[in-house]
Amino acid sequence: MRRIYLDHASTSWPKAPGVIDAMTKFMRDEGASASRGNYASARRAAAIRERVRHRIAGCISAASPECISFHSGCTAALNAAIHGLLMANASPSITAGQHIIASAVEHNSVLRPLAAAAAYADMNLEIIGCESSGRVQADSIANAITDRTRLIALTDTSNVTGIRQPVAELGQIIAACNATRATEDHIVLLCDAAQSFGYLPIDVNAMGVHALAAPAHKGCGGPLGIAMLYLHRSLHDRIEPLMQGGSGHDGLADAMPTSLPARLEPGTMNIAALAGWDAALDRTSTEDLVGLTHHLHNTLNSIDGLRVVGERGDLPIASVEFGDALTCSEAAAILDTEFGIEVRSGYHCVSRLHNFLGTCQSGTLRISCGHGTTRDEIDSVGVALAEIIESIA
């Protein structure tokens, strides 16, 4: 039975051409740790790290490669940003009553650290809802801003619907607010770009984003275990390192380096994963994501007895449900065992969104395409879902 993998919103498969070979080559021929020695293989390891840093900075139009730090995953990068920025003045005597805003479409890798940081620092966390389509309105967030607001989180693209949220519009609103405020009262715009990086263009300057995180293993087609965090220059002196340890800089000091990115990069870095990410960045995609997205939604909407949740977004991601006839987890199991189709069921780590989509009972069945997904594969999913629905009618 042919395997049809349609869970790219979780992680990409197969990986981009050259990724596995690049990782194997590094581990076989080099294997050294970056910035832990001045011998040739250690210098080559450091060169891989800095090459990827430069390339990613260019991909998102960052002002400097120093704005890019590497982390063990997107969750780690988001935690580094959230706790690191909110820790800077974490004494409740200073932060009590300060205000944080997040949207209902945020992944738990944003919501949970925000909730923990807000509780620790006695800040108020406000969750702004979305429309039943899954789309957030920038004005809804803007209307919630107060003179105590210090951080706003809005994901770039939903991992449940594929909808690209109005980050750039919100960035303009925040820029106008910051223009009237003292520097220490500026609002930080945090963006989770886990779904969009590698698929959609990202320009942190045009978007007005101050902090943005993304992994290698999704749209890029790179390996697991490595992610990046972009920080605007204005935040370099404000962020506190969540972790401390060896950095290859001033080994006699008790404190972490003061400059980025070393301040946020303690310990031995996963250079093998960076070598794979470097290879993944070489891929030039010619896929028609718009056409694939339309075909996915048109196929699913044509199936009687199936409800497509929300509206069509910018990425080929769609969530469906079956009402009382079948749970999403049961449908996923049937697709896997009887048709060789791999999709994800459940809540997709987005705890608040389902209140607005009407899918709290069992979540959704998510079909997420990626680089290399074909229309024939989408057609196969449509045929399988129609058979499943017919069998339970």
mmCIF file of C-alpha atoms in Angstrom:
data_model
loop_
_atom_site.group_PDB
_atom_site.id
_atom_site.type_symbol
_atom_site.label_atom_id
_atom_site.label_comp_id
_atom_site.label_asym_id
_atom_site.label_seq_id
_atom_site.Cartn_x
_atom_site.Cartn_y
_atom_site.Cartn_z
ATOM 1 C CA MET A 1 0.000 0.000 0.000
ATOM 2 C CA ARG A 2 1.431 3.356 -1.054
ATOM 3 C CA ARG A 3 2.251 5.719 1.795
ATOM 4 C CA ILE A 4 0.664 9.164 1.436
ATOM 5 C CA TYR A 5 2.105 11.544 4.005
ATOM 6 C CA LEU A 6 -0.082 14.585 4.672
ATOM 7 C CA ASP A 7 1.034 15.821 8.080
ATOM 8 C CA HIS A 8 3.504 18.471 6.950
ATOM 9 C CA ALA A 9 2.189 20.958 9.515
ATOM 10 C CA SER A 10 3.758 18.654 12.125
ATOM 11 C CA THR A 11 6.980 18.027 10.235
ATOM 12 C CA SER A 12 8.019 17.688 6.611
ATOM 13 C CA TRP A 13 8.689 14.373 4.884
ATOM 14 C CA PRO A 14 10.605 13.524 2.857
ATOM 15 C CA LYS A 15 13.298 16.028 3.690
ATOM 16 C CA ALA A 16 14.645 18.436 1.087
ATOM 17 C CA PRO A 17 17.266 17.055 -1.316
ATOM 18 C CA GLY A 18 20.747 16.970 0.172
ATOM 19 C CA VAL A 19 19.707 17.280 3.822
ATOM 20 C CA ILE A 20 20.514 13.739 4.939
ATOM 21 C CA ASP A 21 23.748 13.635 2.924
ATOM 22 C CA ALA A 22 24.917 16.944 4.407
ATOM 23 C CA MET A 23 24.239 15.789 7.963
ATOM 24 C CA THR A 24 25.918 12.432 7.380
ATOM 25 C CA LYS A 25 28.925 14.080 5.754
ATOM 26 C CA PHE A 26 29.403 16.434 8.698
ATOM 27 C CA MET A 27 29.141 13.657 11.280
ATOM 28 C CA ARG A 28 31.393 11.335 9.280
ATOM 29 C CA ASP A 29 34.067 13.798 8.095
ATOM 30 C CA GLU A 30 34.072 16.614 10.660
ATOM 31 C CA GLY A 31 32.112 15.960 13.869
ATOM 32 C CA ALA A 32 33.739 18.813 15.776
ATOM 33 C CA SER A 33 32.006 21.307 18.047
ATOM 34 C CA ALA A 34 31.832 24.915 16.887
ATOM 35 C CA SER A 35 33.646 27.562 18.944
ATOM 36 C CA ARG A 36 35.247 24.956 21.191
ATOM 37 C CA GLY A 37 38.651 24.834 19.541
ATOM 38 C CA ASN A 38 40.871 26.560 17.006
ATOM 39 C CA TYR A 39 41.706 23.451 15.003
ATOM 40 C CA ALA A 40 40.585 23.028 11.405
ATOM 41 C CA SER A 41 37.460 20.892 11.876
ATOM 42 C CA ALA A 42 36.188 23.138 14.690
ATOM 43 C CA ARG A 43 36.638 26.161 12.442
ATOM 44 C CA ARG A 44 34.740 24.396 9.681
ATOM 45 C CA ALA A 45 31.923 23.604 12.140
ATOM 46 C CA ALA A 46 31.775 27.265 13.141
ATOM 47 C CA ALA A 47 31.732 28.238 9.466
ATOM 48 C CA ILE A 48 28.619 26.093 8.896
ATOM 49 C CA ARG A 49 26.873 27.763 11.815
ATOM 50 C CA GLU A 50 27.717 31.267 10.644
ATOM 51 C CA ARG A 51 26.819 30.515 7.033
ATOM 52 C CA VAL A 52 23.332 29.391 8.052
ATOM 53 C CA ARG A 53 23.002 32.408 10.334
ATOM 54 C CA HIS A 54 23.824 34.741 7.434
ATOM 55 C CA ARG A 55 21.495 32.919 5.046
ATOM 56 C CA ILE A 56 18.525 33.026 7.418
ATOM 57 C CA ALA A 57 19.115 36.699 8.172
ATOM 58 C CA GLY A 58 18.928 37.309 4.438
ATOM 59 C CA CYS A 59 15.781 35.203 4.073
ATOM 60 C CA ILE A 60 13.830 37.393 6.502
ATOM 61 C CA SER A 61 15.598 40.735 5.787
ATOM 62 C CA ALA A 62 17.099 40.949 9.272
ATOM 63 C CA ALA A 63 19.379 43.943 9.826
ATOM 64 C CA SER A 64 22.310 41.723 10.808
ATOM 65 C CA PRO A 65 23.183 38.045 11.309
ATOM 66 C CA GLU A 66 23.716 38.953 14.966
ATOM 67 C CA CYS A 67 19.927 39.225 15.227
ATOM 68 C CA ILE A 68 19.648 35.442 14.642
ATOM 69 C CA SER A 69 20.236 32.940 17.449
ATOM 70 C CA PHE A 70 19.886 29.163 17.227
ATOM 71 C CA HIS A 71 17.880 26.943 19.571
ATOM 72 C CA SER A 72 16.955 23.275 19.919
ATOM 73 C CA GLY A 73 13.492 23.837 18.463
ATOM 74 C CA CYS A 74 10.865 26.489 17.825
ATOM 75 C CA THR A 75 9.359 25.924 21.278
ATOM 76 C CA ALA A 76 12.756 26.585 22.862
ATOM 77 C CA ALA A 77 13.194 29.711 20.723
ATOM 78 C CA LEU A 78 9.770 31.059 21.712
ATOM 79 C CA ASN A 79 10.437 30.346 25.378
ATOM 80 C CA ALA A 80 13.785 32.108 25.108
ATOM 81 C CA ALA A 81 12.041 35.185 23.713
ATOM 82 C CA ILE A 82 9.038 35.215 26.029
ATOM 83 C CA HIS A 83 10.757 34.480 29.327
ATOM 84 C CA GLY A 84 13.904 36.339 28.343
ATOM 85 C CA LEU A 85 12.054 39.552 27.537
ATOM 86 C CA LEU A 86 9.539 39.389 30.361
ATOM 87 C CA MET A 87 12.239 38.371 32.858
ATOM 88 C CA ALA A 88 14.186 41.565 32.209
ATOM 89 C CA ASN A 89 11.975 43.434 34.683
ATOM 90 C CA ALA A 90 10.319 40.460 36.305
ATOM 91 C CA SER A 91 9.984 41.849 39.805
ATOM 92 C CA PRO A 92 6.214 41.953 40.464
ATOM 93 C CA SER A 93 6.724 45.324 42.143
ATOM 94 C CA ILE A 94 7.671 46.623 38.666
ATOM 95 C CA THR A 95 5.573 44.454 36.363
ATOM 96 C CA ALA A 96 2.331 44.098 38.355
ATOM 97 C CA GLY A 97 -0.569 45.104 36.178
ATOM 98 C CA GLN A 98 1.392 45.175 32.943
ATOM 99 C CA HIS A 99 -0.517 43.782 30.006
ATOM 100 C CA ILE A 100 0.187 40.996 27.505
ATOM 101 C CA ILE A 101 -2.039 40.214 24.522
ATOM 102 C CA ALA A 102 -2.201 36.967 22.550
ATOM 103 C CA SER A 103 -4.618 35.690 19.927
ATOM 104 C CA ALA A 104 -6.779 32.594 20.222
ATOM 105 C CA VAL A 105 -4.966 31.050 17.235
ATOM 106 C CA GLU A 106 -1.648 30.782 19.107
ATOM 107 C CA HIS A 107 0.055 27.422 19.533
ATOM 108 C CA ASN A 108 0.647 26.199 23.091
ATOM 109 C CA SER A 109 4.354 26.891 22.569
ATOM 110 C CA VAL A 110 3.312 30.558 22.782
ATOM 111 C CA LEU A 111 0.306 30.462 25.102
ATOM 112 C CA ARG A 112 1.813 28.293 27.815
ATOM 113 C CA PRO A 113 5.050 30.262 28.314
ATOM 114 C CA LEU A 114 3.046 33.498 28.159
ATOM 115 C CA ALA A 115 0.702 32.218 30.853
ATOM 116 C CA ALA A 116 3.613 31.074 33.018
ATOM 117 C CA ALA A 117 5.508 34.352 32.585
ATOM 118 C CA ALA A 118 2.398 36.410 33.297
ATOM 119 C CA ALA A 119 1.695 34.470 36.486
ATOM 120 C CA TYR A 120 5.298 34.777 37.652
ATOM 121 C CA ALA A 121 5.542 38.520 37.007
ATOM 122 C CA ASP A 122 1.949 39.374 38.043
ATOM 123 C CA MET A 123 1.054 40.563 34.553
ATOM 124 C CA ASN A 124 -2.355 40.396 32.906
ATOM 125 C CA LEU A 125 -2.644 38.040 29.907
ATOM 126 C CA GLU A 126 -5.580 38.798 27.605
ATOM 127 C CA ILE A 127 -6.622 36.381 24.845
ATOM 128 C CA ILE A 128 -8.279 37.962 21.808
ATOM 129 C CA GLY A 129 -10.705 35.760 19.922
ATOM 130 C CA CYS A 130 -10.995 35.153 16.208
ATOM 131 C CA GLU A 131 -13.853 34.853 13.756
ATOM 132 C CA SER A 132 -15.548 31.501 13.181
ATOM 133 C CA SER A 133 -13.467 31.318 9.990
ATOM 134 C CA GLY A 134 -10.296 31.161 12.101
ATOM 135 C CA ARG A 135 -9.171 34.635 11.049
ATOM 136 C CA VAL A 136 -8.010 37.241 13.575
ATOM 137 C CA GLN A 137 -8.885 40.884 13.003
ATOM 138 C CA ALA A 138 -6.021 43.290 13.694
ATOM 139 C CA ASP A 139 -8.502 45.881 14.952
ATOM 140 C CA SER A 140 -9.669 43.456 17.657
ATOM 141 C CA ILE A 141 -6.151 43.340 19.031
ATOM 142 C CA ALA A 142 -5.617 47.071 18.539
ATOM 143 C CA ASN A 143 -8.745 47.843 20.559
ATOM 144 C CA ALA A 144 -7.338 45.857 23.481
ATOM 145 C CA ILE A 145 -4.056 47.813 23.664
ATOM 146 C CA THR A 146 -3.613 49.952 26.780
ATOM 147 C CA ASP A 147 -0.791 52.103 28.087
ATOM 148 C CA ARG A 148 0.268 49.054 30.125
ATOM 149 C CA THR A 149 0.577 46.692 27.130
ATOM 150 C CA ARG A 150 4.152 45.428 26.770
ATOM 151 C CA LEU A 151 3.991 42.402 24.448
ATOM 152 C CA ILE A 152 1.592 41.156 21.756
ATOM 153 C CA ALA A 153 1.781 37.690 20.194
ATOM 154 C CA LEU A 154 0.245 36.886 16.820
ATOM 155 C CA THR A 155 1.118 33.781 14.839
ATOM 156 C CA ASP A 156 1.972 34.262 11.181
ATOM 157 C CA THR A 157 -0.028 31.311 9.817
ATOM 158 C CA SER A 158 -2.451 28.974 11.586
ATOM 159 C CA ASN A 159 -1.463 25.328 11.836
ATOM 160 C CA VAL A 160 -5.151 24.328 11.849
ATOM 161 C CA THR A 161 -6.577 26.332 8.933
ATOM 162 C CA GLY A 162 -3.532 27.563 6.995
ATOM 163 C CA ILE A 163 -4.806 31.153 7.281
ATOM 164 C CA ARG A 164 -2.118 33.838 7.280
ATOM 165 C CA GLN A 165 -2.928 36.304 10.029
ATOM 166 C CA PRO A 166 -2.603 40.118 9.718
ATOM 167 C CA VAL A 167 0.813 40.438 11.330
ATOM 168 C CA ALA A 168 1.980 43.278 9.071
ATOM 169 C CA GLU A 169 -1.203 45.250 9.703
ATOM 170 C CA LEU A 170 -0.776 44.789 13.435
ATOM 171 C CA GLY A 171 2.896 45.742 13.123
ATOM 172 C CA GLN A 172 1.895 49.121 11.684
ATOM 173 C CA ILE A 173 -0.530 49.702 14.550
ATOM 174 C CA ILE A 174 2.126 48.843 17.131
ATOM 175 C CA ALA A 175 4.686 51.081 15.413
ATOM 176 C CA ALA A 176 2.255 53.998 15.666
ATOM 177 C CA CYS A 177 1.721 53.268 19.372
ATOM 178 C CA ASN A 178 5.462 53.008 20.054
ATOM 179 C CA ALA A 179 6.093 56.332 18.341
ATOM 180 C CA THR A 180 4.202 58.042 21.160
ATOM 181 C CA ARG A 181 5.803 56.092 24.029
ATOM 182 C CA ALA A 182 9.014 56.160 25.998
ATOM 183 C CA THR A 183 11.463 53.452 24.910
ATOM 184 C CA GLU A 184 10.990 51.396 28.063
ATOM 185 C CA ASP A 185 7.231 51.282 27.391
ATOM 186 C CA HIS A 186 7.457 50.056 23.803
ATOM 187 C CA ILE A 187 5.263 47.132 22.779
ATOM 188 C CA VAL A 188 7.063 44.050 21.462
ATOM 189 C CA LEU A 189 5.411 42.158 18.589
ATOM 190 C CA LEU A 190 6.198 38.436 18.821
ATOM 191 C CA CYS A 191 5.499 36.202 15.825
ATOM 192 C CA ASP A 192 5.483 32.405 15.640
ATOM 193 C CA ALA A 193 6.419 31.626 12.023
ATOM 194 C CA ALA A 194 6.621 27.847 12.443
ATOM 195 C CA GLN A 195 4.150 27.168 9.630
ATOM 196 C CA SER A 196 5.107 29.903 7.157
ATOM 197 C CA PHE A 197 8.917 29.918 7.135
ATOM 198 C CA GLY A 198 10.027 28.009 4.051
ATOM 199 C CA TYR A 199 6.662 28.391 2.315
ATOM 200 C CA LEU A 200 5.782 32.087 2.360
ATOM 201 C CA PRO A 201 7.919 35.234 2.106
ATOM 202 C CA ILE A 202 8.828 36.823 5.438
ATOM 203 C CA ASP A 203 10.231 40.349 5.855
ATOM 204 C CA VAL A 204 10.543 41.280 9.518
ATOM 205 C CA ASN A 205 10.979 44.955 8.676
ATOM 206 C CA ALA A 206 7.909 45.184 6.467
ATOM 207 C CA MET A 207 5.923 43.198 9.030
ATOM 208 C CA GLY A 208 7.068 45.331 11.956
ATOM 209 C CA VAL A 209 8.010 42.233 13.941
ATOM 210 C CA HIS A 210 10.424 42.493 16.879
ATOM 211 C CA ALA A 211 10.806 38.783 17.656
ATOM 212 C CA LEU A 212 10.173 35.863 15.306
ATOM 213 C CA ALA A 213 10.804 32.143 15.695
ATOM 214 C CA ALA A 214 10.841 29.344 13.121
ATOM 215 C CA PRO A 215 12.173 25.763 12.899
ATOM 216 C CA ALA A 216 14.164 23.992 10.211
ATOM 217 C CA HIS A 217 11.970 20.904 9.960
ATOM 218 C CA LYS A 218 8.695 22.208 8.521
ATOM 219 C CA GLY A 219 8.454 24.393 5.407
ATOM 220 C CA CYS A 220 12.219 24.351 4.893
ATOM 221 C CA GLY A 221 12.329 20.564 4.764
ATOM 222 C CA GLY A 222 15.289 20.506 7.129
ATOM 223 C CA PRO A 223 15.986 18.302 10.158
ATOM 224 C CA LEU A 224 14.403 18.270 13.578
ATOM 225 C CA GLY A 225 16.300 19.680 16.520
ATOM 226 C CA ILE A 226 17.251 23.170 15.336
ATOM 227 C CA ALA A 227 15.358 26.475 15.089
ATOM 228 C CA MET A 228 16.062 30.168 14.909
ATOM 229 C CA LEU A 229 14.998 33.227 16.857
ATOM 230 C CA TYR A 230 15.142 36.691 15.316
ATOM 231 C CA LEU A 231 15.414 39.638 17.701
ATOM 232 C CA HIS A 232 15.253 43.266 16.625
ATOM 233 C CA ARG A 233 18.354 45.238 17.613
ATOM 234 C CA SER A 234 16.344 47.249 20.131
ATOM 235 C CA LEU A 235 15.844 44.081 22.191
ATOM 236 C CA HIS A 236 19.452 42.919 22.328
ATOM 237 C CA ASP A 237 20.158 44.794 25.555
ATOM 238 C CA ARG A 238 16.799 43.883 27.083
ATOM 239 C CA ILE A 239 16.724 40.109 26.808
ATOM 240 C CA GLU A 240 17.962 37.887 29.615
ATOM 241 C CA PRO A 241 19.307 34.407 28.802
ATOM 242 C CA LEU A 242 17.029 31.633 29.964
ATOM 243 C CA MET A 243 19.936 29.207 30.116
ATOM 244 C CA GLN A 244 23.530 29.692 31.143
ATOM 245 C CA GLY A 245 26.561 27.655 30.221
ATOM 246 C CA GLY A 246 29.610 27.420 28.036
ATOM 247 C CA SER A 247 29.610 29.628 24.985
ATOM 248 C CA GLY A 248 33.230 29.673 23.824
ATOM 249 C CA HIS A 249 33.409 33.355 24.821
ATOM 250 C CA ASP A 250 35.332 34.577 27.880
ATOM 251 C CA GLY A 251 35.461 31.251 29.661
ATOM 252 C CA LEU A 252 36.674 32.831 32.928
ATOM 253 C CA ALA A 253 33.519 34.921 33.400
ATOM 254 C CA ASP A 254 30.671 33.765 35.642
ATOM 255 C CA ALA A 255 28.048 35.445 33.463
ATOM 256 C CA MET A 256 26.915 34.845 29.906
ATOM 257 C CA PRO A 257 28.287 37.126 27.177
ATOM 258 C CA THR A 258 26.531 40.467 26.877
ATOM 259 C CA SER A 259 26.253 40.444 23.085
ATOM 260 C CA LEU A 260 23.982 38.462 20.811
ATOM 261 C CA PRO A 261 23.819 35.815 19.530
ATOM 262 C CA ALA A 262 26.293 34.246 22.001
ATOM 263 C CA ARG A 263 24.199 35.466 24.944
ATOM 264 C CA LEU A 264 21.405 33.096 23.907
ATOM 265 C CA GLU A 265 23.508 30.148 22.699
ATOM 266 C CA PRO A 266 24.926 28.222 25.681
ATOM 267 C CA GLY A 267 26.219 24.693 25.324
ATOM 268 C CA THR A 268 27.157 22.520 22.379
ATOM 269 C CA MET A 269 25.200 23.395 19.259
ATOM 270 C CA ASN A 270 23.668 20.850 16.895
ATOM 271 C CA ILE A 271 25.973 21.546 13.944
ATOM 272 C CA ALA A 272 24.875 18.398 12.120
ATOM 273 C CA ALA A 273 21.323 19.767 12.054
ATOM 274 C CA LEU A 274 22.641 23.135 10.866
ATOM 275 C CA ALA A 275 24.487 21.376 8.040
ATOM 276 C CA GLY A 276 21.176 19.809 7.045
ATOM 277 C CA TRP A 277 19.389 23.169 7.280
ATOM 278 C CA ASP A 278 22.081 24.692 5.084
ATOM 279 C CA ALA A 279 21.314 22.094 2.412
ATOM 280 C CA ALA A 280 17.557 22.611 2.788
ATOM 281 C CA LEU A 281 17.967 26.327 2.119
ATOM 282 C CA ASP A 282 19.411 25.454 -1.291
ATOM 283 C CA ARG A 283 16.062 24.128 -2.504
ATOM 284 C CA THR A 284 14.295 26.371 -4.978
ATOM 285 C CA SER A 285 10.610 25.586 -4.846
ATOM 286 C CA THR A 286 8.449 25.774 -7.942
ATOM 287 C CA GLU A 287 5.291 24.372 -6.344
ATOM 288 C CA ASP A 288 2.076 26.288 -6.855
ATOM 289 C CA LEU A 289 0.970 26.519 -3.225
ATOM 290 C CA VAL A 290 -2.050 28.627 -4.148
ATOM 291 C CA GLY A 291 -3.236 26.087 -6.697
ATOM 292 C CA LEU A 292 -2.625 23.220 -4.292
ATOM 293 C CA THR A 293 -4.550 25.026 -1.556
ATOM 294 C CA HIS A 294 -7.529 25.613 -3.851
ATOM 295 C CA HIS A 295 -7.498 21.987 -5.019
ATOM 296 C CA LEU A 296 -7.385 20.691 -1.434
ATOM 297 C CA HIS A 297 -10.329 22.807 -0.296
ATOM 298 C CA ASN A 298 -12.369 22.218 -3.454
ATOM 299 C CA THR A 299 -11.891 18.462 -3.085
ATOM 300 C CA LEU A 300 -12.921 18.408 0.560
ATOM 301 C CA ASN A 301 -15.863 20.760 0.094
ATOM 302 C CA SER A 302 -17.271 18.473 -2.607
ATOM 303 C CA ILE A 303 -17.709 15.546 -0.169
ATOM 304 C CA ASP A 304 -21.202 15.227 1.317
ATOM 305 C CA GLY A 305 -21.218 14.651 5.073
ATOM 306 C CA LEU A 306 -17.875 16.354 5.630
ATOM 307 C CA ARG A 307 -17.544 19.802 7.176
ATOM 308 C CA VAL A 308 -14.490 21.844 6.276
ATOM 309 C CA VAL A 309 -13.656 23.949 9.304
ATOM 310 C CA GLY A 310 -12.988 27.645 8.790
ATOM 311 C CA GLU A 311 -12.124 29.268 5.499
ATOM 312 C CA ARG A 312 -9.427 28.575 2.933
ATOM 313 C CA GLY A 313 -6.079 30.031 3.916
ATOM 314 C CA ASP A 314 -2.747 30.768 2.271
ATOM 315 C CA LEU A 315 -1.192 27.348 2.838
ATOM 316 C CA PRO A 316 -2.490 23.922 1.716
ATOM 317 C CA ILE A 317 -3.796 23.028 5.165
ATOM 318 C CA ALA A 318 -7.402 22.075 5.870
ATOM 319 C CA SER A 319 -9.272 20.796 8.901
ATOM 320 C CA VAL A 320 -12.459 18.746 8.663
ATOM 321 C CA GLU A 321 -14.925 17.039 10.989
ATOM 322 C CA PHE A 322 -17.680 14.437 10.668
ATOM 323 C CA GLY A 323 -20.222 15.583 13.249
ATOM 324 C CA ASP A 324 -21.611 12.830 15.478
ATOM 325 C CA ALA A 325 -21.102 10.130 12.846
ATOM 326 C CA LEU A 326 -17.387 9.609 13.453
ATOM 327 C CA THR A 327 -14.679 11.047 15.654
ATOM 328 C CA CYS A 328 -11.645 12.589 14.030
ATOM 329 C CA SER A 329 -9.313 10.104 15.707
ATOM 330 C CA GLU A 330 -11.348 7.191 14.346
ATOM 331 C CA ALA A 331 -11.217 8.663 10.847
ATOM 332 C CA ALA A 332 -7.448 9.151 11.089
ATOM 333 C CA ALA A 333 -6.984 5.541 12.157
ATOM 334 C CA ILE A 334 -9.077 4.267 9.223
ATOM 335 C CA LEU A 335 -7.172 6.426 6.740
ATOM 336 C CA ASP A 336 -3.878 5.071 8.069
ATOM 337 C CA THR A 337 -4.685 1.367 8.309
ATOM 338 C CA GLU A 338 -6.929 0.960 5.247
ATOM 339 C CA PHE A 339 -5.625 3.581 2.821
ATOM 340 C CA GLY A 340 -2.022 4.312 3.869
ATOM 341 C CA ILE A 341 -2.864 8.003 4.341
ATOM 342 C CA GLU A 342 -1.157 9.727 7.267
ATOM 343 C CA VAL A 343 -2.945 12.763 8.710
ATOM 344 C CA ARG A 344 -3.333 14.170 12.201
ATOM 345 C CA SER A 345 -6.397 14.281 14.421
ATOM 346 C CA GLY A 346 -7.076 16.158 17.648
ATOM 347 C CA TYR A 347 -6.535 19.707 18.863
ATOM 348 C CA HIS A 348 -3.124 20.330 17.260
ATOM 349 C CA CYS A 349 -1.787 22.074 20.403
ATOM 350 C CA VAL A 350 -4.018 25.109 19.799
ATOM 351 C CA SER A 351 -6.114 25.135 22.945
ATOM 352 C CA ARG A 352 -8.236 28.283 22.442
ATOM 353 C CA LEU A 353 -8.980 28.192 18.717
ATOM 354 C CA HIS A 354 -11.455 25.307 18.894
ATOM 355 C CA ASN A 355 -13.845 27.407 20.991
ATOM 356 C CA PHE A 356 -14.282 29.657 17.960
ATOM 357 C CA LEU A 357 -14.290 26.929 15.300
ATOM 358 C CA GLY A 358 -16.894 24.848 17.138
ATOM 359 C CA THR A 359 -14.620 21.812 17.305
ATOM 360 C CA CYS A 360 -14.125 21.318 21.042
ATOM 361 C CA GLN A 361 -15.715 17.864 21.081
ATOM 362 C CA SER A 362 -12.936 15.957 19.318
ATOM 363 C CA GLY A 363 -10.866 18.574 17.511
ATOM 364 C CA THR A 364 -10.365 18.229 13.780
ATOM 365 C CA LEU A 365 -8.889 15.920 11.200
ATOM 366 C CA ARG A 366 -6.099 17.987 9.677
ATOM 367 C CA ILE A 367 -4.758 17.429 6.180
ATOM 368 C CA SER A 368 -1.575 19.419 5.599
ATOM 369 C CA CYS A 369 0.377 19.353 2.353
ATOM 370 C CA GLY A 370 3.964 20.347 1.727
ATOM 371 C CA HIS A 371 6.660 20.601 -0.908
ATOM 372 C CA GLY A 372 6.167 17.691 -3.265
ATOM 373 C CA THR A 373 2.554 16.926 -2.407
ATOM 374 C CA THR A 374 0.670 16.127 -5.615
ATOM 375 C CA ARG A 375 -2.888 16.721 -6.691
ATOM 376 C CA ASP A 376 -3.224 12.965 -7.178
ATOM 377 C CA GLU A 377 -2.490 12.474 -3.477
ATOM 378 C CA ILE A 378 -5.165 14.999 -2.562
ATOM 379 C CA ASP A 379 -7.573 13.195 -4.894
ATOM 380 C CA SER A 380 -6.767 9.936 -3.108
ATOM 381 C CA VAL A 381 -7.673 11.525 0.226
ATOM 382 C CA GLY A 382 -10.955 12.734 -1.228
ATOM 383 C CA VAL A 383 -11.852 9.258 -2.516
ATOM 384 C CA ALA A 384 -10.921 7.662 0.825
ATOM 385 C CA LEU A 385 -12.941 10.156 2.887
ATOM 386 C CA ALA A 386 -15.965 9.694 0.631
ATOM 387 C CA GLU A 387 -15.738 5.901 1.078
ATOM 388 C CA ILE A 388 -15.464 6.254 4.848
ATOM 389 C CA ILE A 389 -18.512 8.504 5.034
ATOM 390 C CA GLU A 390 -20.504 6.186 2.773
ATOM 391 C CA SER A 391 -19.623 3.192 4.955
ATOM 392 C CA ILE A 392 -20.985 4.821 8.106
ATOM 393 C CA ALA A 393 -24.101 6.346 6.526
#
